[in-house]
C-alpha cells in the first residue's frame, strides 16, 4: 500500500445498518503493532470512538484501491487527536484502470485554429477527459487546446488548467451533440500533478463516482 505519513484514507464505521464514511490520514506507524491515524471529524467536530470498535480502511494508490479491516486500539488526545488502530491481517486489492477517471460537470473552453468554443467536461483523469460539445471538434488524432478551472479544495485555491490534447474518439450524443474523448499530450508537470491530486481527492471524499 506504500503507506506514508500524510497518506489520505477513507474510514468506514459499522455502527448502524449502513457503513458511514469519513476522511482521515496516516500520522505514523509501527508495523506490525499499530497505525496512528487522524481522528475523523464530522461537520468540524471530532468523532468519538470506543476501544475495540471495528473499522474498514480504504486507500487509493495510483490505479489500485486497497482495503482492510481493523479495530480501534486506543483514542489519543495528545499531542494530536488521533486513533491508534491495529495493523491489518490481510489487505484486499482492486485494480481500477490505467488511470482513475471521475465523473465531472464543469465548463471548459476548446481552442482551435478556427476559433474557440465553450464546452463541458463529462469525466476527467490525469491523462485525459471526455468533452461534451454542440459541434464536432475534429477527427481522430487532431490536436486542440483545452482550458478549464478546477474548483478549490480543502484549503486549496482554484487552479487554471491550460493543456494541449489529441482526439482519441468522437461519438454523436443525442440529437444535437457530440462527445469527444481526448488524451492530454502537452501538459506541464505542475498542472499534471494538480489534476491528479484533484481526481484523487474527489474519489477519496466520495463526492464523485469513478467513471
PDB file of C-alpha atoms in Angstrom:
ATOM      1  CA  UNK A   1       0.000   0.000   0.000  1.00  0.00           C
ATOM      2  CA  UNK A   2       3.013   2.271   0.420  1.00  0.00           C
ATOM      3  CA  UNK A   3       1.529   3.984   3.486  1.00  0.00           C
ATOM      4  CA  UNK A   4       3.394   7.146   4.412  1.00  0.00           C
ATOM      5  CA  UNK A   5       2.693   9.937   6.934  1.00  0.00           C
ATOM      6  CA  UNK A   6       0.120  12.168   5.298  1.00  0.00           C
ATOM      7  CA  UNK A   7      -1.436   9.456   3.111  1.00  0.00           C
ATOM      8  CA  UNK A   8      -5.168  10.171   2.885  1.00  0.00           C
ATOM      9  CA  UNK A   9      -7.585   7.425   3.941  1.00  0.00           C
ATOM     10  CA  UNK A  10     -11.272   6.604   3.793  1.00  0.00           C
ATOM     11  CA  UNK A  11     -12.576   5.309   7.117  1.00  0.00           C
ATOM     12  CA  UNK A  12     -15.845   3.361   7.338  1.00  0.00           C
ATOM     13  CA  UNK A  13     -17.561   2.817  10.687  1.00  0.00           C
ATOM     14  CA  UNK A  14     -20.051  -0.009  11.257  1.00  0.00           C
ATOM     15  CA  UNK A  15     -22.372   1.411  13.912  1.00  0.00           C
ATOM     16  CA  UNK A  16     -25.665   1.003  12.077  1.00  0.00           C
ATOM     17  CA  UNK A  17     -27.210  -0.818   9.167  1.00  0.00           C
ATOM     18  CA  UNK A  18     -25.134   1.188   6.679  1.00  0.00           C
ATOM     19  CA  UNK A  19     -21.369   1.901   6.971  1.00  0.00           C
ATOM     20  CA  UNK A  20     -20.602   5.612   7.379  1.00  0.00           C
ATOM     21  CA  UNK A  21     -17.651   7.115   5.514  1.00  0.00           C
ATOM     22  CA  UNK A  22     -15.141   9.673   6.832  1.00  0.00           C
ATOM     23  CA  UNK A  23     -11.775  11.057   5.766  1.00  0.00           C
ATOM     24  CA  UNK A  24      -8.561  10.589   7.741  1.00  0.00           C
ATOM     25  CA  UNK A  25      -4.803  10.474   7.151  1.00  0.00           C
ATOM     26  CA  UNK A  26      -1.827   8.463   8.341  1.00  0.00           C
ATOM     27  CA  UNK A  27       0.213  10.068  11.135  1.00  0.00           C
ATOM     28  CA  UNK A  28       2.695   7.264  11.697  1.00  0.00           C
ATOM     29  CA  UNK A  29       3.006   3.533  12.285  1.00  0.00           C
ATOM     30  CA  UNK A  30       4.944   0.756  13.969  1.00  0.00           C
ATOM     31  CA  UNK A  31       4.392  -2.353  11.883  1.00  0.00           C
ATOM     32  CA  UNK A  32       3.168  -4.894  12.794  1.00  0.00           C
ATOM     33  CA  UNK A  33       1.923  -3.358  16.044  1.00  0.00           C
ATOM     34  CA  UNK A  34      -0.231  -0.333  15.176  1.00  0.00           C
ATOM     35  CA  UNK A  35      -1.037   2.547  12.804  1.00  0.00           C
ATOM     36  CA  UNK A  36      -1.710   6.082  14.009  1.00  0.00           C
ATOM     37  CA  UNK A  37      -4.344   7.980  12.001  1.00  0.00           C
ATOM     38  CA  UNK A  38      -6.047  11.343  12.385  1.00  0.00           C
ATOM     39  CA  UNK A  39      -9.250  11.200  14.407  1.00  0.00           C
ATOM     40  CA  UNK A  40     -12.033  11.742  11.831  1.00  0.00           C
ATOM     41  CA  UNK A  41     -14.349  14.718  12.105  1.00  0.00           C
ATOM     42  CA  UNK A  42     -17.955  15.314  11.135  1.00  0.00           C
ATOM     43  CA  UNK A  43     -19.105  18.885  10.500  1.00  0.00           C
ATOM     44  CA  UNK A  44     -15.916  20.072  12.182  1.00  0.00           C
ATOM     45  CA  UNK A  45     -16.414  18.082  15.383  1.00  0.00           C
ATOM     46  CA  UNK A  46     -14.259  15.128  16.424  1.00  0.00           C
ATOM     47  CA  UNK A  47     -15.984  11.749  16.241  1.00  0.00           C
ATOM     48  CA  UNK A  48     -15.920   9.602  19.369  1.00  0.00           C
ATOM     49  CA  UNK A  49     -14.628   6.037  19.106  1.00  0.00           C
ATOM     50  CA  UNK A  50     -14.530   3.223  21.638  1.00  0.00           C
ATOM     51  CA  UNK A  51     -11.681   0.775  22.122  1.00  0.00           C
ATOM     52  CA  UNK A  52     -12.298  -2.366  20.092  1.00  0.00           C
ATOM     53  CA  UNK A  53     -14.591  -0.652  17.588  1.00  0.00           C
ATOM     54  CA  UNK A  54     -14.404  -2.165  14.102  1.00  0.00           C
ATOM     55  CA  UNK A  55     -13.288  -0.018  11.161  1.00  0.00           C
ATOM     56  CA  UNK A  56     -12.764  -0.593   7.465  1.00  0.00           C
ATOM     57  CA  UNK A  57      -9.949   1.429   5.918  1.00  0.00           C
ATOM     58  CA  UNK A  58      -9.576   2.171   2.209  1.00  0.00           C
ATOM     59  CA  UNK A  59      -6.516   3.616   0.481  1.00  0.00           C
ATOM     60  CA  UNK A  60      -6.101   4.798  -3.115  1.00  0.00           C
ATOM     61  CA  UNK A  61      -2.633   4.253  -4.540  1.00  0.00           C
ATOM     62  CA  UNK A  62      -2.102   5.060  -8.196  1.00  0.00           C
ATOM     63  CA  UNK A  63      -4.609   2.880 -10.025  1.00  0.00           C
ATOM     64  CA  UNK A  64      -5.254   0.402  -7.199  1.00  0.00           C
ATOM     65  CA  UNK A  65      -7.696   0.504  -4.288  1.00  0.00           C
ATOM     66  CA  UNK A  66      -6.531  -1.203  -1.076  1.00  0.00           C
ATOM     67  CA  UNK A  67      -8.953  -2.055   1.730  1.00  0.00           C
ATOM     68  CA  UNK A  68      -8.539  -3.742   5.091  1.00  0.00           C
ATOM     69  CA  UNK A  69     -10.433  -4.316   8.323  1.00  0.00           C
ATOM     70  CA  UNK A  70      -9.081  -3.055  11.631  1.00  0.00           C
ATOM     71  CA  UNK A  71     -10.115  -2.158  15.177  1.00  0.00           C
ATOM     72  CA  UNK A  72      -9.505   0.880  17.360  1.00  0.00           C
ATOM     73  CA  UNK A  73      -6.869   0.080  19.955  1.00  0.00           C
ATOM     74  CA  UNK A  74      -6.874   3.497  21.651  1.00  0.00           C
ATOM     75  CA  UNK A  75      -8.014   7.088  21.163  1.00  0.00           C
ATOM     76  CA  UNK A  76      -5.191   9.539  21.893  1.00  0.00           C
ATOM     77  CA  UNK A  77      -5.685  13.249  22.536  1.00  0.00           C
ATOM     78  CA  UNK A  78      -2.033  14.266  22.980  1.00  0.00           C
ATOM     79  CA  UNK A  79      -0.102  15.664  21.200  1.00  0.00           C
ATOM     80  CA  UNK A  80      -2.725  15.474  18.400  1.00  0.00           C
ATOM     81  CA  UNK A  81      -6.151  13.893  18.278  1.00  0.00           C
ATOM     82  CA  UNK A  82      -5.607  10.509  16.686  1.00  0.00           C
ATOM     83  CA  UNK A  83      -6.653   6.884  16.677  1.00  0.00           C
ATOM     84  CA  UNK A  84      -4.299   4.006  17.290  1.00  0.00           C
ATOM     85  CA  UNK A  85      -5.608   1.155  15.138  1.00  0.00           C
ATOM     86  CA  UNK A  86      -4.464  -2.420  14.599  1.00  0.00           C
ATOM     87  CA  UNK A  87      -2.331  -3.298  11.593  1.00  0.00           C
ATOM     88  CA  UNK A  88      -4.225  -5.377   9.018  1.00  0.00           C
ATOM     89  CA  UNK A  89      -4.013  -9.146   8.955  1.00  0.00           C
ATOM     90  CA  UNK A  90      -4.860  -9.142   5.245  1.00  0.00           C
ATOM     91  CA  UNK A  91      -5.356  -6.485   2.566  1.00  0.00           C
ATOM     92  CA  UNK A  92      -7.853  -6.609  -0.301  1.00  0.00           C
ATOM     93  CA  UNK A  93      -6.864  -5.037  -3.611  1.00  0.00           C
ATOM     94  CA  UNK A  94      -8.796  -3.927  -6.682  1.00  0.00           C
ATOM     95  CA  UNK A  95      -7.273  -2.649  -9.905  1.00  0.00           C
ATOM     96  CA  UNK A  96      -9.349   0.249 -11.205  1.00  0.00           C
ATOM     97  CA  UNK A  97      -7.948   1.161 -14.636  1.00  0.00           C
ATOM     98  CA  UNK A  98      -4.824   2.554 -16.286  1.00  0.00           C
ATOM     99  CA  UNK A  99      -5.789   5.954 -14.847  1.00  0.00           C
ATOM    100  CA  UNK A 100      -8.528   6.705 -12.361  1.00  0.00           C
ATOM    101  CA  UNK A 101     -11.268   8.741 -14.028  1.00  0.00           C
ATOM    102  CA  UNK A 102     -14.053  10.597 -12.229  1.00  0.00           C
ATOM    103  CA  UNK A 103     -17.392  11.945 -13.384  1.00  0.00           C
ATOM    104  CA  UNK A 104     -17.478  15.736 -13.503  1.00  0.00           C
ATOM    105  CA  UNK A 105     -19.712  18.505 -14.811  1.00  0.00           C
ATOM    106  CA  UNK A 106     -17.552  21.557 -15.386  1.00  0.00           C
ATOM    107  CA  UNK A 107     -17.314  24.189 -18.071  1.00  0.00           C
ATOM    108  CA  UNK A 108     -14.294  24.384 -20.366  1.00  0.00           C
ATOM    109  CA  UNK A 109     -13.063  26.124 -23.494  1.00  0.00           C
ATOM    110  CA  UNK A 110     -11.723  24.382 -26.582  1.00  0.00           C
ATOM    111  CA  UNK A 111      -9.290  26.427 -28.661  1.00  0.00           C
ATOM    112  CA  UNK A 112      -8.607  25.596 -32.316  1.00  0.00           C
ATOM    113  CA  UNK A 113      -7.240  27.461 -35.326  1.00  0.00           C
ATOM    114  CA  UNK A 114     -10.825  28.230 -36.351  1.00  0.00           C
ATOM    115  CA  UNK A 115     -11.630  29.830 -33.003  1.00  0.00           C
ATOM    116  CA  UNK A 116     -12.771  28.874 -29.504  1.00  0.00           C
ATOM    117  CA  UNK A 117     -15.901  27.123 -28.263  1.00  0.00           C
ATOM    118  CA  UNK A 118     -17.489  26.692 -24.854  1.00  0.00           C
ATOM    119  CA  UNK A 119     -17.900  23.027 -23.924  1.00  0.00           C
ATOM    120  CA  UNK A 120     -18.334  20.907 -20.799  1.00  0.00           C
ATOM    121  CA  UNK A 121     -16.244  18.102 -19.331  1.00  0.00           C
ATOM    122  CA  UNK A 122     -18.079  14.874 -18.508  1.00  0.00           C
ATOM    123  CA  UNK A 123     -15.214  12.964 -16.932  1.00  0.00           C
ATOM    124  CA  UNK A 124     -11.602  13.631 -16.051  1.00  0.00           C
ATOM    125  CA  UNK A 125      -8.370  11.747 -15.348  1.00  0.00           C
ATOM    126  CA  UNK A 126      -4.743  12.779 -15.059  1.00  0.00           C
ATOM    127  CA  UNK A 127      -4.176  11.901 -18.725  1.00  0.00           C
ATOM    128  CA  UNK A 128      -7.393  12.857 -20.493  1.00  0.00           C
ATOM    129  CA  UNK A 129     -11.075  13.690 -20.373  1.00  0.00           C
ATOM    130  CA  UNK A 130     -14.417  13.376 -22.148  1.00  0.00           C
ATOM    131  CA  UNK A 131     -15.764  16.582 -23.707  1.00  0.00           C
ATOM    132  CA  UNK A 132     -19.416  17.334 -24.460  1.00  0.00           C
ATOM    133  CA  UNK A 133     -19.972  19.879 -27.253  1.00  0.00           C
ATOM    134  CA  UNK A 134     -22.619  21.143 -29.646  1.00  0.00           C
ATOM    135  CA  UNK A 135     -20.296  20.890 -32.658  1.00  0.00           C
ATOM    136  CA  UNK A 136     -17.806  18.380 -33.985  1.00  0.00           C
ATOM    137  CA  UNK A 137     -14.411  19.274 -32.505  1.00  0.00           C
ATOM    138  CA  UNK A 138     -12.369  17.339 -35.062  1.00  0.00           C
ATOM    139  CA  UNK A 139     -11.286  13.904 -36.171  1.00  0.00           C
ATOM    140  CA  UNK A 140      -9.133  11.165 -34.690  1.00  0.00           C
ATOM    141  CA  UNK A 141      -5.585  12.349 -33.908  1.00  0.00           C
ATOM    142  CA  UNK A 142      -6.414  16.057 -34.352  1.00  0.00           C
ATOM    143  CA  UNK A 143      -4.962  18.322 -31.661  1.00  0.00           C
ATOM    144  CA  UNK A 144      -6.752  21.078 -29.811  1.00  0.00           C
ATOM    145  CA  UNK A 145      -6.219  23.388 -26.856  1.00  0.00           C
ATOM    146  CA  UNK A 146      -8.302  22.948 -23.717  1.00  0.00           C
ATOM    147  CA  UNK A 147      -8.778  25.333 -20.806  1.00  0.00           C
ATOM    148  CA  UNK A 148     -10.725  24.674 -17.626  1.00  0.00           C
ATOM    149  CA  UNK A 149     -10.701  25.603 -13.948  1.00  0.00           C
ATOM    150  CA  UNK A 150     -10.527  23.060 -11.151  1.00  0.00           C
ATOM    151  CA  UNK A 151     -12.651  24.129  -8.173  1.00  0.00           C
ATOM    152  CA  UNK A 152     -10.911  24.941  -4.881  1.00  0.00           C
ATOM    153  CA  UNK A 153     -10.336  22.063  -2.492  1.00  0.00           C
ATOM    154  CA  UNK A 154      -9.848  21.900   1.264  1.00  0.00           C
ATOM    155  CA  UNK A 155      -7.578  24.868   1.937  1.00  0.00           C
ATOM    156  CA  UNK A 156      -6.520  24.973  -1.710  1.00  0.00           C
ATOM    157  CA  UNK A 157      -7.259  27.702  -4.292  1.00  0.00           C
ATOM    158  CA  UNK A 158      -8.868  27.068  -7.663  1.00  0.00           C
ATOM    159  CA  UNK A 159      -6.463  26.160 -10.472  1.00  0.00           C
ATOM    160  CA  UNK A 160      -6.499  27.321 -14.084  1.00  0.00           C
ATOM    161  CA  UNK A 161      -5.543  24.422 -16.372  1.00  0.00           C
ATOM    162  CA  UNK A 162      -4.345  25.000 -19.950  1.00  0.00           C
ATOM    163  CA  UNK A 163      -3.360  21.871 -21.904  1.00  0.00           C
ATOM    164  CA  UNK A 164      -2.991  20.551 -25.447  1.00  0.00           C
ATOM    165  CA  UNK A 165      -4.924  17.388 -26.186  1.00  0.00           C
ATOM    166  CA  UNK A 166      -5.250  14.851 -29.009  1.00  0.00           C
ATOM    167  CA  UNK A 167      -8.625  13.447 -30.063  1.00  0.00           C
ATOM    168  CA  UNK A 168      -8.937   9.704 -29.469  1.00  0.00           C
ATOM    169  CA  UNK A 169     -12.627   9.114 -30.208  1.00  0.00           C
ATOM    170  CA  UNK A 170     -15.684  11.034 -31.404  1.00  0.00           C
ATOM    171  CA  UNK A 171     -19.275   9.915 -30.934  1.00  0.00           C
ATOM    172  CA  UNK A 172     -22.681  11.560 -31.508  1.00  0.00           C
ATOM    173  CA  UNK A 173     -24.665  12.269 -28.347  1.00  0.00           C
ATOM    174  CA  UNK A 174     -28.380  12.818 -28.657  1.00  0.00           C
ATOM    175  CA  UNK A 175     -29.952  14.859 -31.426  1.00  0.00           C
ATOM    176  CA  UNK A 176     -27.539  17.795 -31.428  1.00  0.00           C
ATOM    177  CA  UNK A 177     -24.388  16.989 -29.511  1.00  0.00           C
ATOM    178  CA  UNK A 178     -21.039  15.249 -29.665  1.00  0.00           C
ATOM    179  CA  UNK A 179     -18.796  13.580 -27.112  1.00  0.00           C
ATOM    180  CA  UNK A 180     -15.068  13.709 -27.769  1.00  0.00           C
ATOM    181  CA  UNK A 181     -12.531  11.684 -25.812  1.00  0.00           C
ATOM    182  CA  UNK A 182      -9.125  13.336 -25.671  1.00  0.00           C
ATOM    183  CA  UNK A 183      -5.681  12.471 -24.351  1.00  0.00           C
ATOM    184  CA  UNK A 184      -3.514  15.185 -22.830  1.00  0.00           C
ATOM    185  CA  UNK A 185      -0.285  15.432 -24.831  1.00  0.00           C
ATOM    186  CA  UNK A 186       1.211  18.728 -23.699  1.00  0.00           C
ATOM    187  CA  UNK A 187       0.658  19.425 -20.021  1.00  0.00           C
ATOM    188  CA  UNK A 188       3.063  20.980 -17.539  1.00  0.00           C
ATOM    189  CA  UNK A 189       4.389  18.950 -14.625  1.00  0.00           C
ATOM    190  CA  UNK A 190       2.635  21.207 -12.106  1.00  0.00           C
ATOM    191  CA  UNK A 191      -0.693  21.083 -13.944  1.00  0.00           C
ATOM    192  CA  UNK A 192      -0.440  17.292 -14.273  1.00  0.00           C
ATOM    193  CA  UNK A 193       0.121  16.982 -10.519  1.00  0.00           C
ATOM    194  CA  UNK A 194      -2.777  19.354  -9.762  1.00  0.00           C
ATOM    195  CA  UNK A 195      -5.160  17.339 -11.966  1.00  0.00           C
ATOM    196  CA  UNK A 196      -4.031  14.040 -10.457  1.00  0.00           C
ATOM    197  CA  UNK A 197      -4.446  15.360  -6.908  1.00  0.00           C
ATOM    198  CA  UNK A 198      -7.903  16.730  -7.725  1.00  0.00           C
ATOM    199  CA  UNK A 199      -9.058  13.370  -9.113  1.00  0.00           C
ATOM    200  CA  UNK A 200      -7.644  11.602  -6.054  1.00  0.00           C
ATOM    201  CA  UNK A 201      -9.293  13.987  -3.580  1.00  0.00           C
ATOM    202  CA  UNK A 202     -12.703  13.765  -5.255  1.00  0.00           C
ATOM    203  CA  UNK A 203     -12.586   9.979  -5.151  1.00  0.00           C
ATOM    204  CA  UNK A 204     -11.377   9.928  -1.568  1.00  0.00           C
ATOM    205  CA  UNK A 205     -14.061  12.297  -0.333  1.00  0.00           C
ATOM    206  CA  UNK A 206     -16.749  10.381  -2.140  1.00  0.00           C
ATOM    207  CA  UNK A 207     -18.036  13.481  -3.916  1.00  0.00           C
ATOM    208  CA  UNK A 208     -17.541  11.934  -7.342  1.00  0.00           C
ATOM    209  CA  UNK A 209     -18.051   8.483  -8.805  1.00  0.00           C
ATOM    210  CA  UNK A 210     -15.491   6.553 -10.760  1.00  0.00           C
ATOM    211  CA  UNK A 211     -16.316   6.992 -14.450  1.00  0.00           C
TER     212      UNK A 211
END
